[in-house]
Amino acid sequence: MMSSKKLIVILGPTASGKSALAVKIAKKFGGEVISVDSRQVYKGMDIGTGKIKKEEMKGVPHYLLDVASPKKRFTVAQFQKLAKKAIEKIFKKGKIPILCGGTGFYLWVLTHQVSIPKVKPDWKSRKKLEKKPAKELFEILKKLDKDRAKTIEKENKRRLIRAIEIAKKLGKVPPLKTESLPYPILFLGIKKSSEELRKLIRKRLLKRLKEGMIEEVKVLRKSGISWKRLEEFGLEYKWISKYLQGKISYKEMIKNLQKDIESFAKRQMTYFKKYFPKTVWIKNFKEAEKLIKDFLK
């Protein structure tokens, strides 16, 4: 049994091989994995989100996969609550929680124990705001709360709408109160050159298409999820939905997907470098192993 409670975080851009590394580390050091991915929480969204398969888990328990219906919205507050429960459960077993994933915001909110403003969603107002382009939403927020406008991702419509909602309700967006988790955390990031990552994204994209990613979107659609909702999930779900509706050709779908996933990976790296400056960037398991041994001493 471990006497001191310690956490390991595996982060990195999409397609960099986080899941496989997390399993390897879990096997070696007696860990269990908590997924930090805003789309893998949804049932039935497996291929498009790159959800780890049962056989790839190699017997290592994984948490926070398939915990929500794609018909409902899953919030960062829900994630935070479930992830904290999972951390405690893993510690009780005398194991090491390994947080693994690419949703930087979820990871930040969890590891910094951010307290989220308790403002209920205003669906009526959201409907109206969703029709506006990001640029316009940014201007609205700037008028309501210029401080929040300085720190928000200007392109992220969901965040902009939520910030507008909070600012309208509370007069301004209160600064997110942060307080780190009371455990030592080792942040490990997988480093890939942009050329290497580009090839990995391409290879993975073609593999997922072979595995039936288009079929997966058709099944989700048949289960009663609207095209609009599917497109909201972004990347694979967005472009495949457009293709299935006949808005773009197969070739355009692939081209757009490649381009979109590449720029998504870039944004992930920018976020990680800004919000997780203590991350040690590694190339392989051997480098990770040495750092973890020192950390667990």
CSV table of C-alpha atoms in Angstrom, one decimal:
chain,number,residue,atom,x,y,z
A,1,MET,CA,0.0,0.0,0.0
A,2,MET,CA,1.2,3.5,-0.8
A,3,SER,CA,1.4,5.8,2.2
A,4,SER,CA,1.5,9.1,0.4
A,5,LYS,CA,-1.1,10.1,-2.1
A,6,LYS,CA,0.3,11.2,-5.4
A,7,LEU,CA,-1.2,11.8,-8.9
A,8,ILE,CA,0.2,11.5,-12.4
A,9,VAL,CA,-1.1,13.4,-15.3
A,10,ILE,CA,-0.5,12.4,-19.0
A,11,LEU,CA,-1.3,15.2,-21.4
A,12,GLY,CA,-0.5,16.0,-25.0
A,13,PRO,CA,-2.1,16.7,-28.3
A,14,THR,CA,-4.6,14.5,-30.0
A,15,ALA,CA,-3.1,11.4,-31.7
A,16,SER,CA,0.1,11.5,-29.7
A,17,GLY,CA,-0.4,8.2,-27.9
A,18,LYS,CA,-1.6,9.2,-24.4
A,19,SER,CA,-3.9,6.3,-23.8
A,20,ALA,CA,-1.3,3.6,-24.6
A,21,LEU,CA,1.3,5.4,-22.4
A,22,ALA,CA,-1.1,5.7,-19.5
A,23,VAL,CA,-1.9,1.9,-19.6
A,24,LYS,CA,1.8,1.1,-19.7
A,25,ILE,CA,2.5,3.4,-16.7
A,26,ALA,CA,-0.6,2.0,-14.8
A,27,LYS,CA,0.7,-1.6,-15.4
A,28,LYS,CA,4.2,-0.8,-14.2
A,29,PHE,CA,3.4,1.4,-11.2
A,30,GLY,CA,0.0,0.1,-10.0
A,31,GLY,CA,-2.2,2.8,-11.3
A,32,GLU,CA,-5.8,3.2,-12.6
A,33,VAL,CA,-6.7,5.6,-15.4
A,34,ILE,CA,-9.2,8.6,-15.3
A,35,SER,CA,-10.1,9.8,-18.8
A,36,VAL,CA,-10.0,13.6,-19.1
A,37,ASP,CA,-11.8,14.0,-22.4
A,38,SER,CA,-15.0,16.1,-23.0
A,39,ARG,CA,-16.3,13.7,-25.7
A,40,GLN,CA,-15.3,10.3,-24.4
A,41,VAL,CA,-17.8,10.8,-21.5
A,42,TYR,CA,-20.6,10.1,-24.1
A,43,LYS,CA,-22.0,6.7,-24.8
A,44,GLY,CA,-21.9,5.5,-28.4
A,45,MET,CA,-19.2,8.0,-29.3
A,46,ASP,CA,-16.3,5.5,-29.5
A,47,ILE,CA,-14.4,5.6,-32.8
A,48,GLY,CA,-14.7,9.3,-33.5
A,49,THR,CA,-13.4,10.1,-30.0
A,50,GLY,CA,-10.6,7.5,-30.1
A,51,LYS,CA,-12.0,5.8,-27.0
A,52,ILE,CA,-9.7,3.1,-25.7
A,53,LYS,CA,-10.9,-0.4,-26.5
A,54,LYS,CA,-11.4,-3.1,-23.8
A,55,GLU,CA,-8.5,-5.1,-25.0
A,56,GLU,CA,-6.2,-2.1,-25.1
A,57,MET,CA,-6.9,-1.4,-21.4
A,58,LYS,CA,-5.0,-4.7,-20.6
A,59,GLY,CA,-7.1,-5.1,-17.4
A,60,VAL,CA,-6.4,-1.6,-16.1
A,61,PRO,CA,-9.6,0.0,-14.8
A,62,HIS,CA,-10.7,3.2,-16.6
A,63,TYR,CA,-13.0,5.9,-15.2
A,64,LEU,CA,-15.2,8.6,-16.8
A,65,LEU,CA,-15.8,6.8,-20.1
A,66,ASP,CA,-19.5,6.4,-21.2
A,67,VAL,CA,-20.9,8.2,-18.3
A,68,ALA,CA,-23.4,10.5,-20.2
A,69,SER,CA,-25.9,10.4,-23.0
A,70,PRO,CA,-24.9,12.4,-26.1
A,71,LYS,CA,-28.5,13.8,-26.0
A,72,LYS,CA,-27.8,15.7,-22.8
A,73,ARG,CA,-25.1,18.2,-22.2
A,74,PHE,CA,-22.3,17.1,-19.8
A,75,THR,CA,-20.7,20.0,-18.0
A,76,VAL,CA,-17.3,20.7,-16.6
A,77,ALA,CA,-18.8,20.8,-13.1
A,78,GLN,CA,-20.2,17.3,-13.5
A,79,PHE,CA,-16.8,16.2,-14.7
A,80,GLN,CA,-15.0,17.7,-11.7
A,81,LYS,CA,-17.4,16.0,-9.3
A,82,LEU,CA,-17.1,12.5,-10.9
A,83,ALA,CA,-13.3,12.8,-11.3
A,84,LYS,CA,-12.8,13.7,-7.6
A,85,LYS,CA,-14.9,10.7,-6.6
A,86,ALA,CA,-12.8,8.5,-8.9
A,87,ILE,CA,-9.5,9.8,-7.4
A,88,GLU,CA,-10.7,9.0,-3.9
A,89,LYS,CA,-11.8,5.5,-5.0
A,90,ILE,CA,-8.4,4.8,-6.6
A,91,PHE,CA,-6.6,6.0,-3.5
A,92,LYS,CA,-8.7,3.8,-1.3
A,93,LYS,CA,-7.5,0.8,-3.3
A,94,GLY,CA,-3.9,2.0,-2.6
A,95,LYS,CA,-3.4,2.7,-6.3
A,96,ILE,CA,-2.2,5.7,-8.2
A,97,PRO,CA,-4.7,7.8,-10.1
A,98,ILE,CA,-3.5,8.6,-13.6
A,99,LEU,CA,-5.3,11.4,-15.3
A,100,CYS,CA,-5.1,11.0,-19.0
A,101,GLY,CA,-6.5,13.2,-21.8
A,102,GLY,CA,-6.5,16.2,-24.1
A,103,THR,CA,-9.3,18.4,-22.7
A,104,GLY,CA,-7.1,21.0,-21.1
A,105,PHE,CA,-9.9,23.0,-19.6
A,106,TYR,CA,-11.3,19.9,-17.8
A,107,LEU,CA,-7.8,19.1,-16.5
A,108,TRP,CA,-7.2,22.6,-15.3
A,109,VAL,CA,-10.5,22.8,-13.5
A,110,LEU,CA,-9.9,19.5,-11.8
A,111,THR,CA,-6.2,19.9,-10.8
A,112,HIS,CA,-6.7,23.5,-9.6
A,113,GLN,CA,-10.0,22.7,-7.8
A,114,VAL,CA,-11.7,25.6,-9.6
A,115,SER,CA,-15.0,26.7,-8.1
A,116,ILE,CA,-17.4,27.2,-10.9
A,117,PRO,CA,-20.1,30.0,-10.7
A,118,LYS,CA,-23.4,28.4,-9.9
A,119,VAL,CA,-25.5,30.1,-12.7
A,120,LYS,CA,-28.1,27.9,-14.3
A,121,PRO,CA,-28.0,27.7,-18.2
A,122,ASP,CA,-30.5,30.0,-19.9
A,123,TRP,CA,-31.6,27.9,-22.8
A,124,LYS,CA,-33.7,30.6,-24.4
A,125,SER,CA,-30.9,33.1,-24.5
A,126,ARG,CA,-28.5,30.4,-25.6
A,127,LYS,CA,-30.6,29.6,-28.7
A,128,LYS,CA,-30.4,33.3,-29.8
A,129,LEU,CA,-26.7,33.6,-29.0
A,130,GLU,CA,-25.8,30.4,-30.8
A,131,LYS,CA,-26.9,32.0,-34.1
A,132,LYS,CA,-24.3,34.7,-33.8
A,133,PRO,CA,-20.7,34.4,-35.0
A,134,ALA,CA,-17.9,34.2,-32.4
A,135,LYS,CA,-16.7,37.7,-33.3
A,136,GLU,CA,-20.0,39.2,-32.4
A,137,LEU,CA,-20.3,37.2,-29.2
A,138,PHE,CA,-16.8,38.4,-28.2
A,139,GLU,CA,-18.0,42.0,-28.6
A,140,ILE,CA,-21.1,41.4,-26.5
A,141,LEU,CA,-18.9,40.0,-23.7
A,142,LYS,CA,-16.4,42.9,-24.0
A,143,LYS,CA,-19.3,45.3,-23.3
A,144,LEU,CA,-20.5,43.2,-20.3
A,145,ASP,CA,-17.1,42.3,-18.8
A,146,LYS,CA,-13.9,43.6,-20.4
A,147,ASP,CA,-11.7,41.7,-17.9
A,148,ARG,CA,-13.2,38.3,-18.8
A,149,ALA,CA,-12.9,39.3,-22.5
A,150,LYS,CA,-9.2,39.7,-22.1
A,151,THR,CA,-8.6,36.1,-21.0
A,152,ILE,CA,-11.3,34.1,-23.0
A,153,GLU,CA,-10.6,32.1,-26.1
A,154,LYS,CA,-12.1,34.4,-28.8
A,155,GLU,CA,-13.0,31.5,-31.1
A,156,ASN,CA,-14.7,29.3,-28.6
A,157,LYS,CA,-18.5,30.0,-29.0
A,158,ARG,CA,-19.5,27.8,-26.1
A,159,ARG,CA,-17.2,29.5,-23.6
A,160,LEU,CA,-18.3,33.0,-24.9
A,161,ILE,CA,-22.0,32.1,-24.5
A,162,ARG,CA,-21.4,30.8,-21.0
A,163,ALA,CA,-19.4,33.9,-20.0
A,164,ILE,CA,-22.2,36.2,-21.4
A,165,GLU,CA,-24.7,34.2,-19.4
A,166,ILE,CA,-22.8,34.5,-16.2
A,167,ALA,CA,-22.0,38.2,-16.7
A,168,LYS,CA,-25.7,39.0,-17.3
A,169,LYS,CA,-26.7,37.2,-14.2
A,170,LEU,CA,-24.0,38.3,-11.8
A,171,GLY,CA,-23.0,41.6,-13.4
A,172,LYS,CA,-19.6,40.2,-14.3
A,173,VAL,CA,-17.8,36.9,-14.6
A,174,PRO,CA,-16.3,36.3,-11.1
A,175,PRO,CA,-12.6,35.2,-11.3
A,176,LEU,CA,-12.5,31.4,-11.1
A,177,LYS,CA,-11.3,30.6,-7.6
A,178,THR,CA,-8.5,28.1,-7.8
A,179,GLU,CA,-6.9,26.0,-5.2
A,180,SER,CA,-4.7,23.1,-6.2
A,181,LEU,CA,-5.6,19.5,-5.3
A,182,PRO,CA,-4.0,18.7,-2.0
A,183,TYR,CA,-1.7,16.1,-3.5
A,184,PRO,CA,1.7,16.2,-5.3
A,185,ILE,CA,1.1,16.0,-9.1
A,186,LEU,CA,3.5,15.0,-11.8
A,187,PHE,CA,2.6,16.5,-15.2
A,188,LEU,CA,4.0,14.5,-18.1
A,189,GLY,CA,3.4,15.7,-21.7
A,190,ILE,CA,4.0,13.7,-24.9
A,191,LYS,CA,6.3,15.7,-27.2
A,192,LYS,CA,5.9,15.2,-31.0
A,193,SER,CA,7.3,17.3,-33.8
A,194,SER,CA,4.6,19.0,-35.9
A,195,GLU,CA,5.6,16.8,-38.9
A,196,GLU,CA,5.4,13.6,-36.9
A,197,LEU,CA,2.0,14.7,-35.5
A,198,ARG,CA,0.7,15.4,-38.9
A,199,LYS,CA,1.5,11.9,-40.1
A,200,LEU,CA,0.0,10.4,-36.9
A,201,ILE,CA,-3.2,12.3,-37.4
A,202,ARG,CA,-3.5,11.2,-41.0
A,203,LYS,CA,-2.8,7.6,-40.2
A,204,ARG,CA,-5.3,7.6,-37.3
A,205,LEU,CA,-7.9,9.3,-39.4
A,206,LEU,CA,-7.8,6.7,-42.2
A,207,LYS,CA,-7.8,3.9,-39.6
A,208,ARG,CA,-10.9,5.2,-37.9
A,209,LEU,CA,-12.7,5.5,-41.2
A,210,LYS,CA,-11.8,1.8,-41.9
A,211,GLU,CA,-13.1,0.9,-38.4
A,212,GLY,CA,-16.6,2.4,-39.3
A,213,MET,CA,-16.5,6.0,-38.0
A,214,ILE,CA,-19.1,7.0,-40.6
A,215,GLU,CA,-21.4,4.2,-39.5
A,216,GLU,CA,-21.0,5.3,-35.9
A,217,VAL,CA,-22.3,8.8,-36.9
A,218,LYS,CA,-25.3,7.2,-38.8
A,219,VAL,CA,-26.2,5.2,-35.7
A,220,LEU,CA,-26.1,8.2,-33.4
A,221,ARG,CA,-28.3,10.1,-35.9
A,222,LYS,CA,-30.8,7.2,-36.0
A,223,SER,CA,-30.9,7.2,-32.2
A,224,GLY,CA,-32.5,10.6,-32.4
A,225,ILE,CA,-29.5,13.0,-32.2
A,226,SER,CA,-30.0,16.0,-34.4
A,227,TRP,CA,-27.5,17.0,-37.1
A,228,LYS,CA,-27.0,20.3,-35.2
A,229,ARG,CA,-26.1,18.5,-32.0
A,230,LEU,CA,-23.8,16.1,-33.9
A,231,GLU,CA,-22.0,19.1,-35.5
A,232,GLU,CA,-21.6,20.7,-32.1
A,233,PHE,CA,-19.3,17.8,-31.1
A,234,GLY,CA,-16.9,19.2,-33.6
A,235,LEU,CA,-14.1,17.6,-35.6
A,236,GLU,CA,-15.0,14.0,-36.8
A,237,TYR,CA,-18.7,14.4,-35.9
A,238,LYS,CA,-19.0,17.8,-37.5
A,239,TRP,CA,-17.5,16.9,-40.9
A,240,ILE,CA,-19.0,13.4,-41.2
A,241,SER,CA,-22.4,14.9,-40.4
A,242,LYS,CA,-21.9,17.5,-43.2
A,243,TYR,CA,-20.9,14.7,-45.6
A,244,LEU,CA,-23.9,12.5,-44.7
A,245,GLN,CA,-26.2,15.5,-45.3
A,246,GLY,CA,-24.7,15.9,-48.8
A,247,LYS,CA,-23.2,19.3,-48.0
A,248,ILE,CA,-19.6,18.2,-48.8
A,249,SER,CA,-17.9,15.4,-50.8
A,250,TYR,CA,-16.0,12.5,-49.2
A,251,LYS,CA,-12.8,14.1,-50.4
A,252,GLU,CA,-13.6,17.4,-48.9
A,253,MET,CA,-14.6,15.7,-45.6
A,254,ILE,CA,-11.1,14.1,-45.3
A,255,LYS,CA,-9.3,17.3,-46.3
A,256,ASN,CA,-11.3,19.4,-43.8
A,257,LEU,CA,-10.9,16.8,-41.1
A,258,GLN,CA,-7.1,16.7,-41.5
A,259,LYS,CA,-6.8,20.4,-41.4
A,260,ASP,CA,-9.2,20.8,-38.5
A,261,ILE,CA,-7.5,18.1,-36.3
A,262,GLU,CA,-4.1,19.6,-37.0
A,263,SER,CA,-5.2,23.1,-35.9
A,264,PHE,CA,-7.0,21.5,-32.9
A,265,ALA,CA,-3.7,19.8,-31.9
A,266,LYS,CA,-1.9,23.2,-32.1
A,267,ARG,CA,-4.5,24.9,-29.9
A,268,GLN,CA,-4.1,22.0,-27.3
A,269,MET,CA,-0.4,22.6,-27.2
A,270,THR,CA,-0.8,26.4,-26.7
A,271,TYR,CA,-3.3,25.7,-23.9
A,272,PHE,CA,-1.0,23.1,-22.2
A,273,LYS,CA,2.0,25.4,-22.3
A,274,LYS,CA,0.1,28.3,-20.9
A,275,TYR,CA,-1.8,26.6,-18.1
A,276,PHE,CA,0.5,23.7,-17.2
A,277,PRO,CA,3.9,25.3,-17.2
A,278,LYS,CA,5.3,22.6,-14.9
A,279,THR,CA,4.8,19.8,-17.5
A,280,VAL,CA,7.8,17.7,-18.2
A,281,TRP,CA,7.8,16.9,-22.0
A,282,ILE,CA,8.8,13.4,-22.8
A,283,LYS,CA,9.4,11.3,-25.9
A,284,ASN,CA,8.8,7.8,-24.7
A,285,PHE,CA,8.0,5.4,-21.9
A,286,LYS,CA,11.6,5.1,-20.8
A,287,GLU,CA,11.8,8.8,-20.1
A,288,ALA,CA,8.4,8.7,-18.3
A,289,GLU,CA,9.5,5.7,-16.2
A,290,LYS,CA,12.6,7.4,-14.8
A,291,LEU,CA,10.6,10.6,-13.9
A,292,ILE,CA,7.8,8.6,-12.2
A,293,LYS,CA,10.3,6.5,-10.1
A,294,ASP,CA,11.9,9.7,-8.8
A,295,PHE,CA,8.4,11.3,-8.2
A,296,LEU,CA,7.1,8.3,-6.2
A,297,LYS,CA,10.2,8.0,-3.9
